[in-house]
Coordinates of C-alpha atoms and ligand atoms in Angstrom, one line a residue:
X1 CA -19.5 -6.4 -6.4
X2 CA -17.3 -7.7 -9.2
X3 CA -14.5 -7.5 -10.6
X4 CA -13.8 -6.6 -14.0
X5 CA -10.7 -6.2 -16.3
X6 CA -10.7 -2.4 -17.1
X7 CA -7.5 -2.0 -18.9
X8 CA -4.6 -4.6 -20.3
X9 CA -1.2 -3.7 -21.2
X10 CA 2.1 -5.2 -22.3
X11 CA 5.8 -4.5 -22.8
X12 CA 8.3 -6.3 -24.9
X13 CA 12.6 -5.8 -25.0
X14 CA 13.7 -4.4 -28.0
X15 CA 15.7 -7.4 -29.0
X16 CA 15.0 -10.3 -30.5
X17 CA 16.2 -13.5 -30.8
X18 CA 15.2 -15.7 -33.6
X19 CA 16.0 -19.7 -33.6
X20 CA 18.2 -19.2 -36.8
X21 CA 20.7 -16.6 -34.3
X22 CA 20.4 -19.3 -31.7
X23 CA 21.6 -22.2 -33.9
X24 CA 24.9 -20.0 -34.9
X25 CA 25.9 -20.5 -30.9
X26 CA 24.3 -23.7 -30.4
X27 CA 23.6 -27.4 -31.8
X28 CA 20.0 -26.7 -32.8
X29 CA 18.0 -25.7 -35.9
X30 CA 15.2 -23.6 -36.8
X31 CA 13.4 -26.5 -37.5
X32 CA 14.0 -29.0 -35.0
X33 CA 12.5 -25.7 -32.4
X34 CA 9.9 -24.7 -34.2
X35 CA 8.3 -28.4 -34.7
X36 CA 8.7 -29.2 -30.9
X37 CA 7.4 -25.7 -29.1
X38 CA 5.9 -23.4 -32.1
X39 CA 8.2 -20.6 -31.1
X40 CA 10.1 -18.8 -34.1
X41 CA 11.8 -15.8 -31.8
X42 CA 12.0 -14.7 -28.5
X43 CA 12.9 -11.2 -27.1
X44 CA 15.3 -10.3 -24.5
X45 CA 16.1 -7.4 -22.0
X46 CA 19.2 -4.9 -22.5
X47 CA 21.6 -5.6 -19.8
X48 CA 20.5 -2.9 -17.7
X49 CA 16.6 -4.2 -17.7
X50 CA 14.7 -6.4 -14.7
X51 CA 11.8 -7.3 -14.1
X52 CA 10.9 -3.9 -12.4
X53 CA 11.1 -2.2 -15.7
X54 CA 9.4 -4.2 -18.3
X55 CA 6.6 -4.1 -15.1
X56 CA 6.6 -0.7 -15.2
X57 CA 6.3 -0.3 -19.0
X58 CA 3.3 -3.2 -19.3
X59 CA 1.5 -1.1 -15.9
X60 CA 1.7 2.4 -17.5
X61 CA 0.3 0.8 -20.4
X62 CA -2.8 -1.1 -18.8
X63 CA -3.2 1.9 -16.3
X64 CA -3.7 4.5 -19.8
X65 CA -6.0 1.6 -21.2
X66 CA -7.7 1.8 -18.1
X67 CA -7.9 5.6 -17.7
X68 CA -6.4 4.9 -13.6
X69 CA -4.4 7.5 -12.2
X70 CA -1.7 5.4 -9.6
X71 CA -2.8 6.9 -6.7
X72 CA -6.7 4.9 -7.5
X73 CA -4.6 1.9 -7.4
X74 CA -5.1 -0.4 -3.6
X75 CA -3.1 -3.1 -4.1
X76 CA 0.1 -4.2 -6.6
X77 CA 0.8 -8.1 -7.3
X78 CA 3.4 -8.9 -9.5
X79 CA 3.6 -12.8 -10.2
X80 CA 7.4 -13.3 -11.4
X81 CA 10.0 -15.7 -11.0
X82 CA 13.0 -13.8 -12.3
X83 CA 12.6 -10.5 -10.0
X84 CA 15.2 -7.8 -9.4
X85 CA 16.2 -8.9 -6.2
X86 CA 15.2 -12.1 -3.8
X87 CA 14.0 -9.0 -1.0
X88 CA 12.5 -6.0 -1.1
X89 CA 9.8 -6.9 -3.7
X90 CA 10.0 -6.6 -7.1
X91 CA 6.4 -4.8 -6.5
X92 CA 6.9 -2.2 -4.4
X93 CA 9.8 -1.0 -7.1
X94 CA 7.2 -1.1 -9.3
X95 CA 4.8 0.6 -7.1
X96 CA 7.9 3.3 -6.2
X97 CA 8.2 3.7 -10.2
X98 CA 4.6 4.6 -10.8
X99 CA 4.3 6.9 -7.9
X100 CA 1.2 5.0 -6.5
X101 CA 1.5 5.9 -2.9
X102 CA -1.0 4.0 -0.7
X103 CA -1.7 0.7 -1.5
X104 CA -0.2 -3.0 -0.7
X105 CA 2.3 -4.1 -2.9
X106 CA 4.0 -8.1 -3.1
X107 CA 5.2 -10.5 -5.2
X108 CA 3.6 -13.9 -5.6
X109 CA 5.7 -16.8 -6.7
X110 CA 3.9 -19.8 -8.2
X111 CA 6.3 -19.9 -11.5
X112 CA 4.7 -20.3 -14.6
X113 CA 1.0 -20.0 -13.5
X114 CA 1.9 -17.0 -11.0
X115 CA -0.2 -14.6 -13.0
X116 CA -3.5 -16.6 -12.5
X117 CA -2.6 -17.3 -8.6
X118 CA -2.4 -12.8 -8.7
X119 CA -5.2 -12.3 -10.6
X120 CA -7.3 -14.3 -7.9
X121 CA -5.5 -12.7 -5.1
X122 CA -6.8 -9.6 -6.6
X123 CA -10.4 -10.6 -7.7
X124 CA -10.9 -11.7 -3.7
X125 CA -9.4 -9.0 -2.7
X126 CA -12.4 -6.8 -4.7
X127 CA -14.9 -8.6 -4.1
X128 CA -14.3 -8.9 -0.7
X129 CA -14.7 -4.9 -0.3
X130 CA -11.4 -4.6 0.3
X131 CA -10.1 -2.3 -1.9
X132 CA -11.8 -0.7 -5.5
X133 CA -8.8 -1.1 -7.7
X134 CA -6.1 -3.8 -8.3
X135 CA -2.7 -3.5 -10.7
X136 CA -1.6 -7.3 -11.7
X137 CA 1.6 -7.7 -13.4
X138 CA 3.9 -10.6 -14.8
X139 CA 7.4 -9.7 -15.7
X140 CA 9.9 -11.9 -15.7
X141 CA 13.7 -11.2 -17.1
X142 CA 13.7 -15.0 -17.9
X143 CA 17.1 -15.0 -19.8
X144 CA 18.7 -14.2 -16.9
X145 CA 18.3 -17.9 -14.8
X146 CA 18.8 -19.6 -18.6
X147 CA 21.8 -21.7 -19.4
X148 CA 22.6 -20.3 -23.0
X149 CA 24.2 -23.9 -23.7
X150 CA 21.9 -25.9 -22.8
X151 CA 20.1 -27.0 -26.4
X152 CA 17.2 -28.2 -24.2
X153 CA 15.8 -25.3 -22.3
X154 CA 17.3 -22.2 -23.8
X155 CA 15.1 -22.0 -26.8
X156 CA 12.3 -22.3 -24.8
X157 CA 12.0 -19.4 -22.7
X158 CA 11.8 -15.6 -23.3
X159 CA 11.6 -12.1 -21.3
X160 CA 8.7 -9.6 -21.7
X161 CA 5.8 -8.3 -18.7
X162 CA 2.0 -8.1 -19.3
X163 CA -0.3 -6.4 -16.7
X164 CA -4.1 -6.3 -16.3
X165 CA -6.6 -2.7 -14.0
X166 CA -9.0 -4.8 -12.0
X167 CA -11.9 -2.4 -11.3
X168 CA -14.7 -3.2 -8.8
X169 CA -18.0 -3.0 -10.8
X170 CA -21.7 -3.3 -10.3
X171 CA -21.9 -5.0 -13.9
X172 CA -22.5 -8.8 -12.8
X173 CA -23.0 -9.9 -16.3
X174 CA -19.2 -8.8 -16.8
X175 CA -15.7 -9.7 -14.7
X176 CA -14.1 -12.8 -13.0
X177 CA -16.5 -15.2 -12.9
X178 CA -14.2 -17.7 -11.5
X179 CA -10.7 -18.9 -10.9
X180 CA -9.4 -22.6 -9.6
X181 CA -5.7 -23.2 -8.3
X182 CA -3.6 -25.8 -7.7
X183 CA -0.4 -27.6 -6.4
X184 CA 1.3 -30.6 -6.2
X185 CA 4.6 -30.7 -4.9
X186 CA 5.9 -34.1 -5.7
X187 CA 6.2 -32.9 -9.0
X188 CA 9.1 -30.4 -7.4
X189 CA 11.9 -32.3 -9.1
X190 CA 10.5 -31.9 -13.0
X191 CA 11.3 -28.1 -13.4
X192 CA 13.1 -26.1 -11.0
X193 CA 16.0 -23.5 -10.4
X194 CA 19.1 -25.6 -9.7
X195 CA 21.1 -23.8 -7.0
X196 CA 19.7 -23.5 -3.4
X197 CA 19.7 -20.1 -1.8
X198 CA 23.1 -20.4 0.1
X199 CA 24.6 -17.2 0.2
X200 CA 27.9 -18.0 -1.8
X201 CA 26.3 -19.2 -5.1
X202 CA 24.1 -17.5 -7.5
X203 CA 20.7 -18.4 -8.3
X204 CA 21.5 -21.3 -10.9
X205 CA 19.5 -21.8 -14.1
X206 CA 16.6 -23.7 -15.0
X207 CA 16.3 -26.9 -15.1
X208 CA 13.3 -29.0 -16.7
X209 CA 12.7 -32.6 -17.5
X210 CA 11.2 -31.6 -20.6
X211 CA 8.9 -34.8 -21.3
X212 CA 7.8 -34.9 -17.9
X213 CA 6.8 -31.7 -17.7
X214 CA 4.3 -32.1 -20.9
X215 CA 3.1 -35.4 -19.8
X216 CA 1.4 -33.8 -16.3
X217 CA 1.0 -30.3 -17.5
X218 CA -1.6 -31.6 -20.3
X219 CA -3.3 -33.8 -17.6
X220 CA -3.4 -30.9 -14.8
X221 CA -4.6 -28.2 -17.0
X222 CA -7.3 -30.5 -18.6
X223 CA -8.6 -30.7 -14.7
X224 CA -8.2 -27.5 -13.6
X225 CA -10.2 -26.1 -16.5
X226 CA -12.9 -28.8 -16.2
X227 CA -13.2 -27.7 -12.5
X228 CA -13.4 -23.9 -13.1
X229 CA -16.3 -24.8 -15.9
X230 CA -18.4 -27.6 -13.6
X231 CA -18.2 -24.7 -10.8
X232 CA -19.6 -21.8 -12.3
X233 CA -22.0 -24.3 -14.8
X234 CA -20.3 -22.8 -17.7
X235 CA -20.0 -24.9 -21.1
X236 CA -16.9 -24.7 -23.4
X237 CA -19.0 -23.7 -26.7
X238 CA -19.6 -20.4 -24.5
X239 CA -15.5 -19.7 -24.7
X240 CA -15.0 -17.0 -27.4
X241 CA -11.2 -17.4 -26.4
X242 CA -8.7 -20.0 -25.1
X243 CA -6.0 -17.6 -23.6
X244 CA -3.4 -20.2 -22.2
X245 CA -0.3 -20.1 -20.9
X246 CA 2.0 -20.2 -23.8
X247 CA 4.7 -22.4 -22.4
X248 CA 4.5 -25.0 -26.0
X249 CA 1.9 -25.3 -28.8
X250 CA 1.4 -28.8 -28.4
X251 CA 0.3 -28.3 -24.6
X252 CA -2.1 -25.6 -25.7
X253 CA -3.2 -27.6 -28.6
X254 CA -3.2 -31.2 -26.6
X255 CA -5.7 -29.5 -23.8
X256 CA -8.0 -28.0 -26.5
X257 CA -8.4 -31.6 -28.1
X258 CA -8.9 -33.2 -24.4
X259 CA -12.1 -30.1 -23.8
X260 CA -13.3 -30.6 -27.5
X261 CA -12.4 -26.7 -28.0
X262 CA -11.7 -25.4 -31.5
X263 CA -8.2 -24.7 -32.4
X264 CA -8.7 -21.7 -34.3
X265 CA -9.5 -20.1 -31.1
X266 CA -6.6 -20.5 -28.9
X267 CA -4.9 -17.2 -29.1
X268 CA -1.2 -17.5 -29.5
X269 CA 1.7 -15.8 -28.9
X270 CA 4.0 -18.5 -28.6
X271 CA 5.8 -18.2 -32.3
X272 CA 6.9 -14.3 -31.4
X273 CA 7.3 -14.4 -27.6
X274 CA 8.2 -18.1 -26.3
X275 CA 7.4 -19.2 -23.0
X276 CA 7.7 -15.5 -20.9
X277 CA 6.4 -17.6 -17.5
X278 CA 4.2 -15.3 -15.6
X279 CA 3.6 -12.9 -18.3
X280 CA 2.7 -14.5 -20.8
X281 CA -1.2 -14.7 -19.8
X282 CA -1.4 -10.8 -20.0
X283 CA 1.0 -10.4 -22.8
X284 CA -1.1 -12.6 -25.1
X285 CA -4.2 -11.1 -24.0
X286 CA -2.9 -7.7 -24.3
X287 CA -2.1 -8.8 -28.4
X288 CA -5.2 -10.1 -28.8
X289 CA -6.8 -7.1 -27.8
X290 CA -4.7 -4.6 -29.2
X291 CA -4.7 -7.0 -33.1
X292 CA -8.9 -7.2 -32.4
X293 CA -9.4 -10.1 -31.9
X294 CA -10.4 -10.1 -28.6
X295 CA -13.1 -7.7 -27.5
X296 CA -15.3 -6.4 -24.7
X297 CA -18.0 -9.0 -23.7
X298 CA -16.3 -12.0 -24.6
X299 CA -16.3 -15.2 -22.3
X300 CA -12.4 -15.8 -22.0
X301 CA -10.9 -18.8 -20.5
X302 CA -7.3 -18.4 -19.3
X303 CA -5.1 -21.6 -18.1
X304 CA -1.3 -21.5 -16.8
X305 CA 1.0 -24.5 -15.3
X306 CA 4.3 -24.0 -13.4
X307 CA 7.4 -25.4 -11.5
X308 CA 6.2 -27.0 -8.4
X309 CA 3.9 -28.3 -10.0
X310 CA 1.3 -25.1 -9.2
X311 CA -1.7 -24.8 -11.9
X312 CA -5.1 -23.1 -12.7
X313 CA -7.8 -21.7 -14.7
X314 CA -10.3 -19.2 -14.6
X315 CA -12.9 -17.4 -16.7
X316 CA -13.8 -13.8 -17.2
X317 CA -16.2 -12.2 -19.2
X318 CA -14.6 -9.0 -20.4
Ligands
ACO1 N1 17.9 -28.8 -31.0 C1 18.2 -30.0 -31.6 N2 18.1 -31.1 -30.9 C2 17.8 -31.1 -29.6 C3 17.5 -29.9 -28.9 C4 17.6 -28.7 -29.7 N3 17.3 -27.5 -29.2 N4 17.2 -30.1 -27.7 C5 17.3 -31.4 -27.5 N5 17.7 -32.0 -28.6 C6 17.9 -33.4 -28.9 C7 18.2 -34.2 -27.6 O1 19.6 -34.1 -27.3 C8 17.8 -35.6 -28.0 O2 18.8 -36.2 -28.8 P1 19.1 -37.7 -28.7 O3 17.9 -38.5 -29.1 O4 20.3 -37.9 -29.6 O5 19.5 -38.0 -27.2 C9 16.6 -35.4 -28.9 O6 16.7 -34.0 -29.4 C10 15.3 -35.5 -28.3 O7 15.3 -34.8 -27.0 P2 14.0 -34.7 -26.1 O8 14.4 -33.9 -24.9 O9 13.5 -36.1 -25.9 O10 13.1 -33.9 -27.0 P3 11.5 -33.6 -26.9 O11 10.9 -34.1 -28.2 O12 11.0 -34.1 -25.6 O13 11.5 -32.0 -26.9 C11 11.1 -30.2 -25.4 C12 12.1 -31.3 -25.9 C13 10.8 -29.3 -26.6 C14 11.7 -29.5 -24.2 C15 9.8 -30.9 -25.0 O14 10.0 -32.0 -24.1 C16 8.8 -30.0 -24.4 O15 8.3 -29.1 -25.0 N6 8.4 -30.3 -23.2 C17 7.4 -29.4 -22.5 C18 8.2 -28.6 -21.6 C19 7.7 -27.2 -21.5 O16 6.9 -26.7 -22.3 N7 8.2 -26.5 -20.6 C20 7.9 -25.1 -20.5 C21 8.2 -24.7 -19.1 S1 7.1 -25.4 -18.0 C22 5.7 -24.6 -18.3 O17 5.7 -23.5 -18.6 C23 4.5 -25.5 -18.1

């Protein structure tokens, strides 16, 4: 049994922020952002948005792709490092919201590459027979652990939630074909959220060494994808599309030069959504779908790195 991607949504705020708005309240300059990360805009919840509901919006929109009713769905994951709450789940709101009555529902929190860590949870969780039908969701409300005034990381980061239908299917030619994850937690000190969980303070913002971050992340991902493609024999000419992580432009565009992959086929979401951590896999893949460029039977490699350091690829033939 496989497991194959049935349906892909996305949801984005309403407002956006573009680097010319950002330099009226900061020291920084369209330019100077746009050079350095290849992001142009960002958008960002309402006040009365979390997580939960720009989950919600990117699952009812997979879940109509996929033609699922809630009550097919067996399990919820939602990768997200901004959720509504530390406890109950940011899933089981989600599930709550949808109506989807008996399944599993938990967050996973591996940061940035949270999404590929869920989507593997889930594809295990098919083909193991467990369960026919899988919702995987990344939302994160990333504005809200950003320090507006700090030049550094503000402009980095933005809010918005993808989500992917994983369907059990007989098709072998078609689904996961494979998915490799990692961690290294020495690298715990190059991006983190700075306050402890105390019970007095709130969560703090985040906090990145910026140049360290790039210097491993390039490295990491250049490995992980290597591994996912020596495992399952695959060869990089067979990739129809890079999805990455879209965390900086020069990341995306470093790794591509390390695999010998062609630029003009990393899909990119970067200049009109930043970096939106754990939804930004299924947000870009949702665009890419939804603009044509991505279609059914197409050998797509996705790649993510996060705080801790936790990273991974895998491929899917959709
Ligand atoms: N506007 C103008 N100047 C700025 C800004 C800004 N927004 N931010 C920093 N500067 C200044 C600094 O103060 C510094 O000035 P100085 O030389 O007078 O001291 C100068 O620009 C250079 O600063 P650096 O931090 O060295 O700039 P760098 O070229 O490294 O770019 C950046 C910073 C964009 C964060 C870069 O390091 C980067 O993209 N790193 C990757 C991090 C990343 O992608 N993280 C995403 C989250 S992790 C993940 O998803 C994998």
């Amino acid at each position: 049994m496989n497991s194959r991607i049935m349906g892909v949504g996305g949801y984005l705020p309403e407002k956006i922020v573009t680097n010319d708005d950002l330099s009226k309240t900061i020291d920084t300059s369209h330019e100077w952002i746009f050079s350095r990360t290849g992001i142009a805009e960002r958008h960002i919840a309402a006040a009365n948005q979390y997580a939960s509901d720009l989950g919600y919006m990117a699952a009812l929109d997979a879940l109509k792709k996929a033609s699922i009713s809630p009550d097919e769905i067996d399990m919820i994951v939602v990768a997200t490092s901004s959720p509504d709450r530390i406890f109950p789940s940011t899933a089981v709101k989600i599930q709550t919201m949808l109506g989807a009555k008996n399944c599993p529902s938990f967050d996973v929190q591996a940061a940035c590459s949270g999404f590929i860590y869920a989507l593997s949870l889930a594809d295990q969780f098919i083909k193991s027979g467990q369960g026919k039908t899988a919702l995987v969701i990344g939302a994160e409300v990333l504005s809200r652990i950003t320090d507006w005034g700090d030049r550094s990381n503000c402009i980095l980061f933005g809010d918005g939630a993808g989500a992917v239908v994983l369907k059990a299917d007989n098709d072998s030619n078609k689904g996961i074909i494979g998915t490799e994850l990692f961690s290294d937690g020495s690298h715990y000190d190059l991006l983190y959220l700075s306050k402890h969980v105390t019970g007095s303070e709130p969560a703090g913002f985040i906090t990145m060494q910026g140049q360290g971050v790039m210097r491993v992340a390039v490295k990491c991902i250049t490995k992980a994808v290597e591994a996912v493609f020596e495992k399952h024999n695959i060869d990089v000419n067979d990739i129809d599309w890079m999805v990455p992580h879209q965390a900086n432009i020069r990341i995306m565009d470093a790794v591509a030069k390390k695999i010998k992959f062609p630029e003009e086929k990393i899909y990119k979401t970067i200049q009109y959504h930043a970096n939106t951590s754990a939804a930004s896999v299924p947000l870009a893949l949702n665009a890419g779908i939804e603009d044509g460029s991505i279609k059914e039977n197409d050998l797509l490699l996705f790649f993510a790195m996060g705080g801790g350091f936790t990273w991974g690829a895998s491929v899917t033939r959709l």
